[in-house]
mmCIF file of C-alpha atoms and ligand atoms in Angstrom:
data_model
loop_
_atom_site.group_PDB
_atom_site.id
_atom_site.type_symbol
_atom_site.label_atom_id
_atom_site.label_comp_id
_atom_site.label_asym_id
_atom_site.label_seq_id
_atom_site.Cartn_x
_atom_site.Cartn_y
_atom_site.Cartn_z
ATOM 1 C CA UNK A 1 64.632 74.722 94.264
ATOM 2 C CA UNK A 2 66.836 76.859 96.480
ATOM 3 C CA UNK A 3 65.692 80.257 97.794
ATOM 4 C CA UNK A 4 69.277 81.550 97.846
ATOM 5 C CA UNK A 5 69.550 85.154 96.630
ATOM 6 C CA UNK A 6 73.126 86.209 95.894
ATOM 7 C CA UNK A 7 74.342 89.372 97.593
ATOM 8 C CA UNK A 8 76.715 91.709 95.780
ATOM 9 C CA UNK A 9 78.788 94.703 96.859
ATOM 10 C CA UNK A 10 78.087 98.094 95.297
ATOM 11 C CA UNK A 11 79.399 101.661 95.564
ATOM 12 C CA UNK A 12 76.367 103.522 96.907
ATOM 13 C CA UNK A 13 77.890 106.948 97.599
ATOM 14 C CA UNK A 14 81.042 109.028 97.489
ATOM 15 C CA UNK A 15 82.367 112.045 99.390
ATOM 16 C CA UNK A 16 85.632 113.966 99.699
ATOM 17 C CA UNK A 17 87.319 116.796 101.513
ATOM 18 C CA UNK A 18 90.399 118.930 100.937
ATOM 19 C CA UNK A 19 91.777 121.386 103.478
ATOM 20 C CA UNK A 20 91.422 125.011 102.283
ATOM 21 C CA UNK A 21 95.090 126.067 102.278
ATOM 22 C CA UNK A 22 96.756 125.873 98.861
ATOM 23 C CA UNK A 23 100.460 125.352 98.189
ATOM 24 C CA UNK A 24 101.100 126.503 94.627
ATOM 25 C CA UNK A 25 104.063 125.892 92.363
ATOM 26 C CA UNK A 26 105.094 129.515 92.809
ATOM 27 C CA UNK A 27 105.052 129.015 96.609
ATOM 28 C CA UNK A 28 107.403 126.048 96.106
ATOM 29 C CA UNK A 29 109.694 128.157 93.908
ATOM 30 C CA UNK A 30 110.394 130.195 97.057
ATOM 31 C CA UNK A 31 111.162 127.075 99.116
ATOM 32 C CA UNK A 32 113.366 124.907 96.840
ATOM 33 C CA UNK A 33 115.294 125.181 93.565
ATOM 34 C CA UNK A 34 112.427 124.458 91.180
ATOM 35 C CA UNK A 35 110.101 126.233 88.759
ATOM 36 C CA UNK A 36 106.419 126.257 87.923
ATOM 37 C CA UNK A 37 107.361 125.305 84.365
ATOM 38 C CA UNK A 38 109.421 122.259 85.422
ATOM 39 C CA UNK A 39 106.723 120.953 87.791
ATOM 40 C CA UNK A 40 103.927 121.449 85.277
ATOM 41 C CA UNK A 41 105.835 119.861 82.406
ATOM 42 C CA UNK A 42 107.092 116.830 84.369
ATOM 43 C CA UNK A 43 104.014 116.142 86.507
ATOM 44 C CA UNK A 44 100.964 118.197 85.414
ATOM 45 C CA UNK A 45 100.637 119.544 88.977
ATOM 46 C CA UNK A 46 99.752 123.228 89.478
ATOM 47 C CA UNK A 47 98.843 123.222 93.165
ATOM 48 C CA UNK A 48 98.051 120.978 96.122
ATOM 49 C CA UNK A 49 96.122 121.449 99.378
ATOM 50 C CA UNK A 50 97.915 121.314 102.726
ATOM 51 C CA UNK A 51 96.280 120.771 106.128
ATOM 52 C CA UNK A 52 97.053 123.067 109.046
ATOM 53 C CA UNK A 53 99.320 121.786 111.845
ATOM 54 C CA UNK A 54 96.404 121.068 114.207
ATOM 55 C CA UNK A 55 94.432 119.053 111.619
ATOM 56 C CA UNK A 56 94.885 115.278 111.663
ATOM 57 C CA UNK A 57 94.235 112.702 108.952
ATOM 58 C CA UNK A 58 91.110 111.611 110.851
ATOM 59 C CA UNK A 59 89.720 115.177 110.656
ATOM 60 C CA UNK A 60 89.994 115.131 106.853
ATOM 61 C CA UNK A 61 88.438 111.651 106.802
ATOM 62 C CA UNK A 62 85.479 112.654 108.984
ATOM 63 C CA UNK A 63 84.530 115.515 106.628
ATOM 64 C CA UNK A 64 84.644 113.206 103.590
ATOM 65 C CA UNK A 65 82.724 110.481 105.445
ATOM 66 C CA UNK A 66 79.888 112.821 106.493
ATOM 67 C CA UNK A 67 79.214 113.629 102.827
ATOM 68 C CA UNK A 68 79.316 109.973 101.785
ATOM 69 C CA UNK A 69 76.978 108.866 104.603
ATOM 70 C CA UNK A 70 74.447 111.623 103.841
ATOM 71 C CA UNK A 71 74.522 110.896 100.112
ATOM 72 C CA UNK A 72 73.957 107.181 100.741
ATOM 73 C CA UNK A 73 70.777 108.089 102.630
ATOM 74 C CA UNK A 74 71.872 106.129 105.691
ATOM 75 C CA UNK A 75 72.751 107.009 109.284
ATOM 76 C CA UNK A 76 76.173 106.552 110.862
ATOM 77 C CA UNK A 77 74.569 103.791 112.974
ATOM 78 C CA UNK A 78 73.833 101.762 109.820
ATOM 79 C CA UNK A 79 77.571 101.296 109.163
ATOM 80 C CA UNK A 80 78.913 97.944 110.325
ATOM 81 C CA UNK A 81 82.561 98.189 109.234
ATOM 82 C CA UNK A 82 84.992 101.117 108.989
ATOM 83 C CA UNK A 83 88.171 100.763 106.933
ATOM 84 C CA UNK A 84 90.655 103.581 106.507
ATOM 85 C CA UNK A 85 93.457 103.262 103.958
ATOM 86 C CA UNK A 86 96.318 105.551 104.943
ATOM 87 C CA UNK A 87 100.078 105.736 105.263
ATOM 88 C CA UNK A 88 99.832 108.900 107.336
ATOM 89 C CA UNK A 89 97.777 107.697 110.310
ATOM 90 C CA UNK A 90 97.012 109.946 113.273
ATOM 91 C CA UNK A 91 99.356 107.739 115.312
ATOM 92 C CA UNK A 92 102.043 105.217 114.421
ATOM 93 C CA UNK A 93 100.779 102.525 115.264
ATOM 94 C CA UNK A 94 97.853 102.652 117.636
ATOM 95 C CA UNK A 95 95.089 103.473 117.948
ATOM 96 C CA UNK A 96 94.132 103.021 114.302
ATOM 97 C CA UNK A 97 92.854 106.094 112.475
ATOM 98 C CA UNK A 98 89.655 104.114 111.739
ATOM 99 C CA UNK A 99 88.932 103.872 115.482
ATOM 100 C CA UNK A 100 89.368 107.638 115.836
ATOM 101 C CA UNK A 101 87.162 108.319 112.798
ATOM 102 C CA UNK A 102 84.458 105.969 114.154
ATOM 103 C CA UNK A 103 84.451 107.786 117.472
ATOM 104 C CA UNK A 104 84.261 111.223 115.844
ATOM 105 C CA UNK A 105 81.327 110.055 113.696
ATOM 106 C CA UNK A 106 79.499 108.456 116.637
ATOM 107 C CA UNK A 107 79.857 104.932 115.218
ATOM 108 C CA UNK A 108 80.156 102.605 118.208
ATOM 109 C CA UNK A 109 80.744 98.892 118.749
ATOM 110 C CA UNK A 110 81.641 98.325 115.119
ATOM 111 C CA UNK A 111 84.729 96.670 113.663
ATOM 112 C CA UNK A 112 87.255 99.283 112.502
ATOM 113 C CA UNK A 113 90.785 98.943 111.160
ATOM 114 C CA UNK A 114 93.354 100.635 108.914
ATOM 115 C CA UNK A 115 95.066 99.187 105.905
ATOM 116 C CA UNK A 116 98.491 100.109 104.599
ATOM 117 C CA UNK A 117 98.924 99.786 100.848
ATOM 118 C CA UNK A 118 100.115 103.330 100.091
ATOM 119 C CA UNK A 119 98.510 104.815 96.968
ATOM 120 C CA UNK A 120 96.752 101.492 96.230
ATOM 121 C CA UNK A 121 95.008 101.582 99.623
ATOM 122 C CA UNK A 122 91.546 102.588 98.441
ATOM 123 C CA UNK A 123 91.279 99.873 95.792
ATOM 124 C CA UNK A 124 92.801 97.326 98.184
ATOM 125 C CA UNK A 125 90.139 98.430 100.701
ATOM 126 C CA UNK A 126 87.455 98.027 98.059
ATOM 127 C CA UNK A 127 88.451 94.382 97.647
ATOM 128 C CA UNK A 128 88.192 93.868 101.434
ATOM 129 C CA UNK A 129 84.790 95.595 101.602
ATOM 130 C CA UNK A 130 83.550 93.482 98.680
ATOM 131 C CA UNK A 131 84.647 90.250 100.356
ATOM 132 C CA UNK A 132 83.023 91.165 103.694
ATOM 133 C CA UNK A 133 79.740 92.061 101.986
ATOM 134 C CA UNK A 134 79.577 89.128 99.575
ATOM 135 C CA UNK A 135 80.284 86.709 102.429
ATOM 136 C CA UNK A 136 77.226 88.135 104.228
ATOM 137 C CA UNK A 137 79.283 89.394 107.188
ATOM 138 C CA UNK A 138 78.643 93.145 106.654
ATOM 139 C CA UNK A 139 76.022 95.329 104.949
ATOM 140 C CA UNK A 140 77.351 98.901 104.880
ATOM 141 C CA UNK A 141 81.092 99.524 104.827
ATOM 142 C CA UNK A 142 82.528 103.016 105.251
ATOM 143 C CA UNK A 143 85.682 102.878 103.134
ATOM 144 C CA UNK A 144 88.026 105.842 103.407
ATOM 145 C CA UNK A 145 91.285 106.883 101.767
ATOM 146 C CA UNK A 146 92.789 109.752 103.778
ATOM 147 C CA UNK A 147 96.223 111.307 103.945
ATOM 148 C CA UNK A 148 97.986 114.191 105.584
ATOM 149 C CA UNK A 149 100.925 113.469 103.318
ATOM 150 C CA UNK A 150 102.512 116.838 104.086
ATOM 151 C CA UNK A 151 103.378 115.388 107.518
ATOM 152 C CA UNK A 152 105.946 113.020 105.952
ATOM 153 C CA UNK A 153 107.281 115.328 103.220
ATOM 154 C CA UNK A 154 110.682 116.989 103.476
ATOM 155 C CA UNK A 155 110.081 120.504 102.161
ATOM 156 C CA UNK A 156 113.789 120.899 101.393
ATOM 157 C CA UNK A 157 113.772 117.928 98.965
ATOM 158 C CA UNK A 158 112.663 119.229 95.564
ATOM 159 C CA UNK A 159 112.341 115.742 94.090
ATOM 160 C CA UNK A 160 109.426 114.844 96.406
ATOM 161 C CA UNK A 161 107.947 118.009 97.951
ATOM 162 C CA UNK A 162 106.445 119.164 94.660
ATOM 163 C CA UNK A 163 104.413 115.984 94.268
ATOM 164 C CA UNK A 164 102.231 115.420 97.302
ATOM 165 C CA UNK A 165 99.115 116.977 98.844
ATOM 166 C CA UNK A 166 96.589 116.326 101.617
ATOM 167 C CA UNK A 167 92.962 115.226 101.348
ATOM 168 C CA UNK A 168 90.414 112.498 101.951
ATOM 169 C CA UNK A 169 87.809 110.546 100.044
ATOM 170 C CA UNK A 170 85.155 108.195 101.396
ATOM 171 C CA UNK A 171 82.717 105.741 99.878
ATOM 172 C CA UNK A 172 79.795 103.715 101.197
ATOM 173 C CA UNK A 173 80.040 100.152 99.917
ATOM 174 C CA UNK A 174 76.743 98.393 100.513
ATOM 175 C CA UNK A 175 75.018 95.080 99.933
ATOM 176 C CA UNK A 176 72.670 94.813 96.943
ATOM 177 C CA UNK A 177 70.750 92.014 95.255
ATOM 178 C CA UNK A 178 70.673 93.949 91.961
ATOM 179 C CA UNK A 179 73.386 92.333 89.809
ATOM 180 C CA UNK A 180 73.564 95.374 87.513
ATOM 181 C CA UNK A 181 74.939 97.426 90.446
ATOM 182 C CA UNK A 182 77.672 95.012 91.509
ATOM 183 C CA UNK A 183 81.401 95.684 91.664
ATOM 184 C CA UNK A 184 82.360 93.584 88.656
ATOM 185 C CA UNK A 185 85.978 92.716 89.395
ATOM 186 C CA UNK A 186 89.037 93.799 91.379
ATOM 187 C CA UNK A 187 92.643 92.818 90.700
ATOM 188 C CA UNK A 188 95.152 93.649 93.433
ATOM 189 C CA UNK A 189 98.800 92.695 93.612
ATOM 190 C CA UNK A 190 102.186 93.505 95.151
ATOM 191 C CA UNK A 191 105.905 93.007 94.687
ATOM 192 C CA UNK A 192 107.992 93.603 97.804
ATOM 193 C CA UNK A 193 111.263 93.270 95.908
ATOM 194 C CA UNK A 194 110.761 96.941 94.965
ATOM 195 C CA UNK A 195 110.077 98.065 98.543
ATOM 196 C CA UNK A 196 112.917 100.606 98.469
ATOM 197 C CA UNK A 197 111.456 102.475 95.466
ATOM 198 C CA UNK A 198 109.047 104.424 97.654
ATOM 199 C CA UNK A 199 109.360 104.386 101.431
ATOM 200 C CA UNK A 200 109.478 106.205 104.747
ATOM 201 C CA UNK A 201 112.411 104.516 106.529
ATOM 202 C CA UNK A 202 111.209 105.607 110.027
ATOM 203 C CA UNK A 203 109.522 105.185 112.439
ATOM 204 C CA UNK A 204 109.381 101.411 112.595
ATOM 205 C CA UNK A 205 111.161 98.398 114.009
ATOM 206 C CA UNK A 206 114.039 98.815 111.554
ATOM 207 C CA UNK A 207 114.543 102.456 112.504
ATOM 208 C CA UNK A 208 112.920 103.250 115.859
ATOM 209 C CA UNK A 209 112.832 106.950 116.676
ATOM 210 C CA UNK A 210 116.190 108.277 117.879
ATOM 211 C CA UNK A 211 117.788 111.689 117.657
ATOM 212 C CA UNK A 212 120.071 110.304 114.925
ATOM 213 C CA UNK A 213 117.125 109.005 112.869
ATOM 214 C CA UNK A 214 115.469 112.419 113.026
ATOM 215 C CA UNK A 215 118.688 114.241 112.139
ATOM 216 C CA UNK A 216 119.052 111.986 109.076
ATOM 217 C CA UNK A 217 115.462 112.807 108.060
ATOM 218 C CA UNK A 218 114.479 109.126 107.864
ATOM 219 C CA UNK A 219 110.902 110.024 108.849
ATOM 220 C CA UNK A 220 110.385 111.603 105.419
ATOM 221 C CA UNK A 221 109.217 109.954 102.222
ATOM 222 C CA UNK A 222 112.035 108.810 99.890
ATOM 223 C CA UNK A 223 111.405 107.913 96.288
ATOM 224 C CA UNK A 224 113.377 106.567 93.350
ATOM 225 C CA UNK A 225 111.267 108.799 91.110
ATOM 226 C CA UNK A 226 112.427 107.851 87.663
ATOM 227 C CA UNK A 227 112.542 104.089 88.329
ATOM 228 C CA UNK A 228 109.082 104.270 89.953
ATOM 229 C CA UNK A 229 107.754 106.223 86.983
ATOM 230 C CA UNK A 230 108.884 103.607 84.437
ATOM 231 C CA UNK A 231 107.564 100.687 86.461
ATOM 232 C CA UNK A 232 104.244 102.493 87.063
ATOM 233 C CA UNK A 233 103.621 102.958 83.327
ATOM 234 C CA UNK A 234 104.525 99.338 82.543
ATOM 235 C CA UNK A 235 102.544 97.781 85.402
ATOM 236 C CA UNK A 236 99.436 99.945 85.094
ATOM 237 C CA UNK A 237 99.189 99.427 81.343
ATOM 238 C CA UNK A 238 99.409 95.647 81.746
ATOM 239 C CA UNK A 239 96.977 95.667 84.674
ATOM 240 C CA UNK A 240 94.154 97.589 82.970
ATOM 241 C CA UNK A 241 94.445 95.517 79.802
ATOM 242 C CA UNK A 242 94.219 92.321 81.875
ATOM 243 C CA UNK A 243 91.135 93.321 83.869
ATOM 244 C CA UNK A 244 89.298 94.445 80.723
ATOM 245 C CA UNK A 245 90.194 91.271 78.818
ATOM 246 C CA UNK A 246 89.326 89.066 81.785
ATOM 247 C CA UNK A 247 85.815 90.561 81.862
ATOM 248 C CA UNK A 248 85.328 90.796 78.087
ATOM 249 C CA UNK A 249 84.891 94.585 78.246
ATOM 250 C CA UNK A 250 86.401 96.856 75.594
ATOM 251 C CA UNK A 251 87.904 100.204 76.592
ATOM 252 C CA UNK A 252 85.294 102.205 74.635
ATOM 253 C CA UNK A 253 82.650 100.936 77.124
ATOM 254 C CA UNK A 254 84.389 102.700 80.022
ATOM 255 C CA UNK A 255 82.578 105.904 80.981
ATOM 256 C CA UNK A 256 85.256 107.076 83.433
ATOM 257 C CA UNK A 257 88.846 105.885 83.694
ATOM 258 C CA UNK A 258 89.845 106.969 87.214
ATOM 259 C CA UNK A 259 93.582 106.415 87.635
ATOM 260 C CA UNK A 260 95.701 107.181 90.679
ATOM 261 C CA UNK A 261 96.649 110.835 90.359
ATOM 262 C CA UNK A 262 100.454 110.802 90.665
ATOM 263 C CA UNK A 263 101.695 112.232 87.406
ATOM 264 C CA UNK A 264 99.927 113.439 84.266
ATOM 265 C CA UNK A 265 102.476 111.690 82.034
ATOM 266 C CA UNK A 266 101.801 108.283 83.648
ATOM 267 C CA UNK A 267 98.039 108.751 83.228
ATOM 268 C CA UNK A 268 98.462 109.845 79.591
ATOM 269 C CA UNK A 269 100.657 106.857 78.754
ATOM 270 C CA UNK A 270 98.164 104.366 80.250
ATOM 271 C CA UNK A 271 95.203 106.156 78.616
ATOM 272 C CA UNK A 272 96.935 106.103 75.225
ATOM 273 C CA UNK A 273 97.692 102.390 75.541
ATOM 274 C CA UNK A 274 93.942 101.773 75.950
ATOM 275 C CA UNK A 275 93.135 104.237 73.127
ATOM 276 C CA UNK A 276 90.901 106.156 75.538
ATOM 277 C CA UNK A 277 89.366 109.466 74.495
ATOM 278 C CA UNK A 278 90.198 112.547 76.539
ATOM 279 C CA UNK A 279 86.670 112.752 77.968
ATOM 280 C CA UNK A 280 86.976 109.225 79.404
ATOM 281 C CA UNK A 281 90.065 110.092 81.484
ATOM 282 C CA UNK A 282 89.615 111.742 84.892
ATOM 283 C CA UNK A 283 92.402 114.168 85.764
ATOM 284 C CA UNK A 284 92.616 115.924 89.123
ATOM 285 C CA UNK A 285 96.378 115.790 89.679
ATOM 286 C CA UNK A 286 96.728 119.425 88.523
ATOM 287 C CA UNK A 287 94.776 120.791 91.481
ATOM 288 C CA UNK A 288 95.421 118.219 94.222
ATOM 289 C CA UNK A 289 98.833 116.676 93.447
ATOM 290 C CA UNK A 290 99.357 113.113 94.635
ATOM 291 C CA UNK A 291 97.175 112.447 97.697
ATOM 292 C CA UNK A 292 98.109 108.756 97.904
ATOM 293 C CA UNK A 293 95.210 106.581 99.167
ATOM 294 C CA UNK A 294 92.813 109.543 98.901
ATOM 295 C CA UNK A 295 93.451 110.251 95.242
ATOM 296 C CA UNK A 296 90.972 107.835 93.627
ATOM 297 C CA UNK A 297 87.938 108.552 95.869
ATOM 298 C CA UNK A 298 88.703 112.290 95.606
ATOM 299 C CA UNK A 299 88.702 111.983 91.805
ATOM 300 C CA UNK A 300 85.414 110.015 91.829
ATOM 301 C CA UNK A 301 83.912 112.701 94.061
ATOM 302 C CA UNK A 302 85.076 115.400 91.663
ATOM 303 C CA UNK A 303 83.077 113.963 88.766
ATOM 304 C CA UNK A 304 80.151 113.256 91.082
ATOM 305 C CA UNK A 305 79.992 116.862 92.288
ATOM 306 C CA UNK A 306 80.388 118.273 88.786
ATOM 307 C CA UNK A 307 77.421 116.160 87.616
ATOM 308 C CA UNK A 308 79.476 114.016 85.233
ATOM 309 C CA UNK A 309 79.073 110.788 87.212
ATOM 310 C CA UNK A 310 75.619 109.258 86.795
ATOM 311 C CA UNK A 311 73.950 106.170 88.227
ATOM 312 C CA UNK A 312 75.080 103.125 86.218
ATOM 313 C CA UNK A 313 78.196 104.748 84.697
ATOM 314 C CA UNK A 314 81.003 102.206 84.297
ATOM 315 C CA UNK A 315 84.263 103.127 86.058
ATOM 316 C CA UNK A 316 87.719 101.637 85.642
ATOM 317 C CA UNK A 317 89.970 102.379 88.635
ATOM 318 C CA UNK A 318 93.714 101.828 88.412
ATOM 319 C CA UNK A 319 96.407 102.507 90.970
ATOM 320 C CA UNK A 320 100.049 102.019 91.836
ATOM 321 C CA UNK A 321 102.073 102.844 94.922
ATOM 322 C CA UNK A 322 104.597 102.038 97.621
ATOM 323 C CA UNK A 323 105.147 98.409 98.460
ATOM 324 C CA UNK A 324 105.171 98.214 95.548
ATOM 325 C CA UNK A 325 101.439 97.639 95.260
ATOM 326 C CA UNK A 326 99.015 97.987 92.381
ATOM 327 C CA UNK A 327 95.321 97.355 91.785
ATOM 328 C CA UNK A 328 92.502 97.887 89.327
ATOM 329 C CA UNK A 329 88.737 97.661 89.633
ATOM 330 C CA UNK A 330 85.731 97.625 87.304
ATOM 331 C CA UNK A 331 82.466 98.844 88.773
ATOM 332 C CA UNK A 332 79.344 100.826 88.014
ATOM 333 C CA UNK A 333 78.516 103.814 90.167
ATOM 334 C CA UNK A 334 75.301 103.083 92.070
ATOM 335 C CA UNK A 335 74.745 106.368 93.871
ATOM 336 C CA UNK A 336 71.922 108.876 93.573
ATOM 337 C CA UNK A 337 72.517 112.138 91.749
HETATM 338 N N1 COA B 401 112.604 120.991 89.989
HETATM 339 C C1 COA B 401 113.587 121.081 89.093
HETATM 340 N N2 COA B 401 114.403 120.049 88.778
HETATM 341 C C2 COA B 401 114.187 118.883 89.418
HETATM 342 C C3 COA B 401 113.161 118.722 90.371
HETATM 343 C C4 COA B 401 112.352 119.833 90.651
HETATM 344 N N3 COA B 401 111.345 119.795 91.546
HETATM 345 N N4 COA B 401 113.185 117.453 90.831
HETATM 346 C C5 COA B 401 114.184 116.821 90.181
HETATM 347 N N5 COA B 401 114.801 117.694 89.329
HETATM 348 C C6 COA B 401 115.912 117.436 88.434
HETATM 349 C C7 COA B 401 116.755 116.267 88.879
HETATM 350 O O1 COA B 401 117.710 116.675 89.837
HETATM 351 C C8 COA B 401 117.412 115.852 87.568
HETATM 352 O O2 COA B 401 118.479 116.711 87.301
HETATM 353 P P1 COA B 401 119.846 116.151 86.612
HETATM 354 O O3 COA B 401 119.405 115.644 85.261
HETATM 355 O O4 COA B 401 120.694 117.353 86.569
HETATM 356 O O5 COA B 401 120.320 115.060 87.520
HETATM 357 C C9 COA B 401 116.319 116.123 86.539
HETATM 358 O O6 COA B 401 115.411 117.060 87.159
HETATM 359 C C10 COA B 401 115.559 114.892 86.082
HETATM 360 O O7 COA B 401 115.160 114.167 87.239
HETATM 361 P P2 COA B 401 114.337 112.851 87.149
HETATM 362 O O8 COA B 401 114.055 112.340 88.534
HETATM 363 O O9 COA B 401 114.961 111.902 86.167
HETATM 364 O O10 COA B 401 112.981 113.435 86.483
HETATM 365 P P3 COA B 401 111.693 112.691 86.018
HETATM 366 O O11 COA B 401 111.376 113.060 84.642
HETATM 367 O O12 COA B 401 111.712 111.229 86.360
HETATM 368 O O13 COA B 401 110.569 113.380 86.922
HETATM 369 C C11 COA B 401 109.281 112.821 88.856
HETATM 370 C C12 COA B 401 110.614 113.277 88.336
HETATM 371 C C13 COA B 401 109.367 112.637 90.361
HETATM 372 C C14 COA B 401 108.247 113.898 88.551
HETATM 373 C C15 COA B 401 108.851 111.499 88.184
HETATM 374 O O14 COA B 401 109.922 110.607 88.218
HETATM 375 C C16 COA B 401 107.660 110.818 88.794
HETATM 376 O O15 COA B 401 106.561 111.302 88.693
HETATM 377 N N6 COA B 401 107.882 109.618 89.360
HETATM 378 C C17 COA B 401 106.839 108.710 89.766
HETATM 379 C C18 COA B 401 105.999 109.186 90.866
HETATM 380 C C19 COA B 401 104.953 108.156 91.019
HETATM 381 O O16 COA B 401 104.307 107.748 90.109
HETATM 382 N N7 COA B 401 104.732 107.633 92.133
HETATM 383 C C20 COA B 401 103.774 106.553 92.093
HETATM 384 C C21 COA B 401 103.377 106.073 93.256
HETATM 385 S S1 COA B 401 102.768 107.271 94.343
#
């Protein structure tokens, strides 16, 4: 008989941080031709948080990480892998924001790297953390989604500047031998044929920084909003149905559906397609806007801090973003309350 004990990956703790400054819809009314009513009706967003000029993505990430590490009951030294999902790194393209975060947290001589999957970054990162842990290579992964999205937003473009906010979320993904705690399944996918739906054309090898590039505003996020919206509803609906069916789990067993917080109408459409009750659906888009890779861990932290998220609760995560990328995950929460 073999003595082999399988090792699983589990979400042991969550943390998040938002910078204090708020940009409300009425503030935006003074900046572009828009209205509180239009923004609320089309997106569900009331306000978003914006970091000060001297605050970097890594600073937001460090605050979120400190909470997650403390709540996991571990020390920074116990972490053996740091992954930061971001499309607004401290520097394009080196050093990675993960290296800067590790240094600020006092984590030394540990593998650290960033991943770029836009709004899907956290769930993509979860799949990487899971693989590292289940292969036996790592024991405690600090997985972060952090964005200073305001740094790539053109505040004269009303079609995008109303949508995005800044923030960070962090989770500790650890090894466990308790099968009831394991991350059950993750589906992640991409289709690069839609790469122009949501992009920042510069800086990069296609458009290196020049005066002309800056004058054209190519460093700012561009989005085919309506096309992205339709594809998001279609893809997310299909994706959540597939992951539930694949694992033989019906939607009424989900304690918390935690979708990417881009637009209330997208979330409602996906929730309706699964016949979810209002109390199953986590909504934070109204107060944070779209914080890209940070949105899902920030939303998990919200229900954790409000006491709604309990040990063993089943979560369904679902996200969609630039690339285009999309991903869903089924997992219990295995943190202490
Ligand atoms: N205030 C007022 N009017 C605005 C506006 C604003 N902030 N932004 C756009 N409009 C106008 C448009 O100019 C257009 O006017 P027109 O009909 O005279 O041409 C009209 O509103 C409708 O624009 P449209 O882009 O078709 O609206 P929409 O219903 O698709 O809503 C978004 C726009 C951006 C809110 C929506 O498309 C969206 O949420 N897209 C997906 C975002 C997303 O999910 N991203 C996912 C990955 S992060």
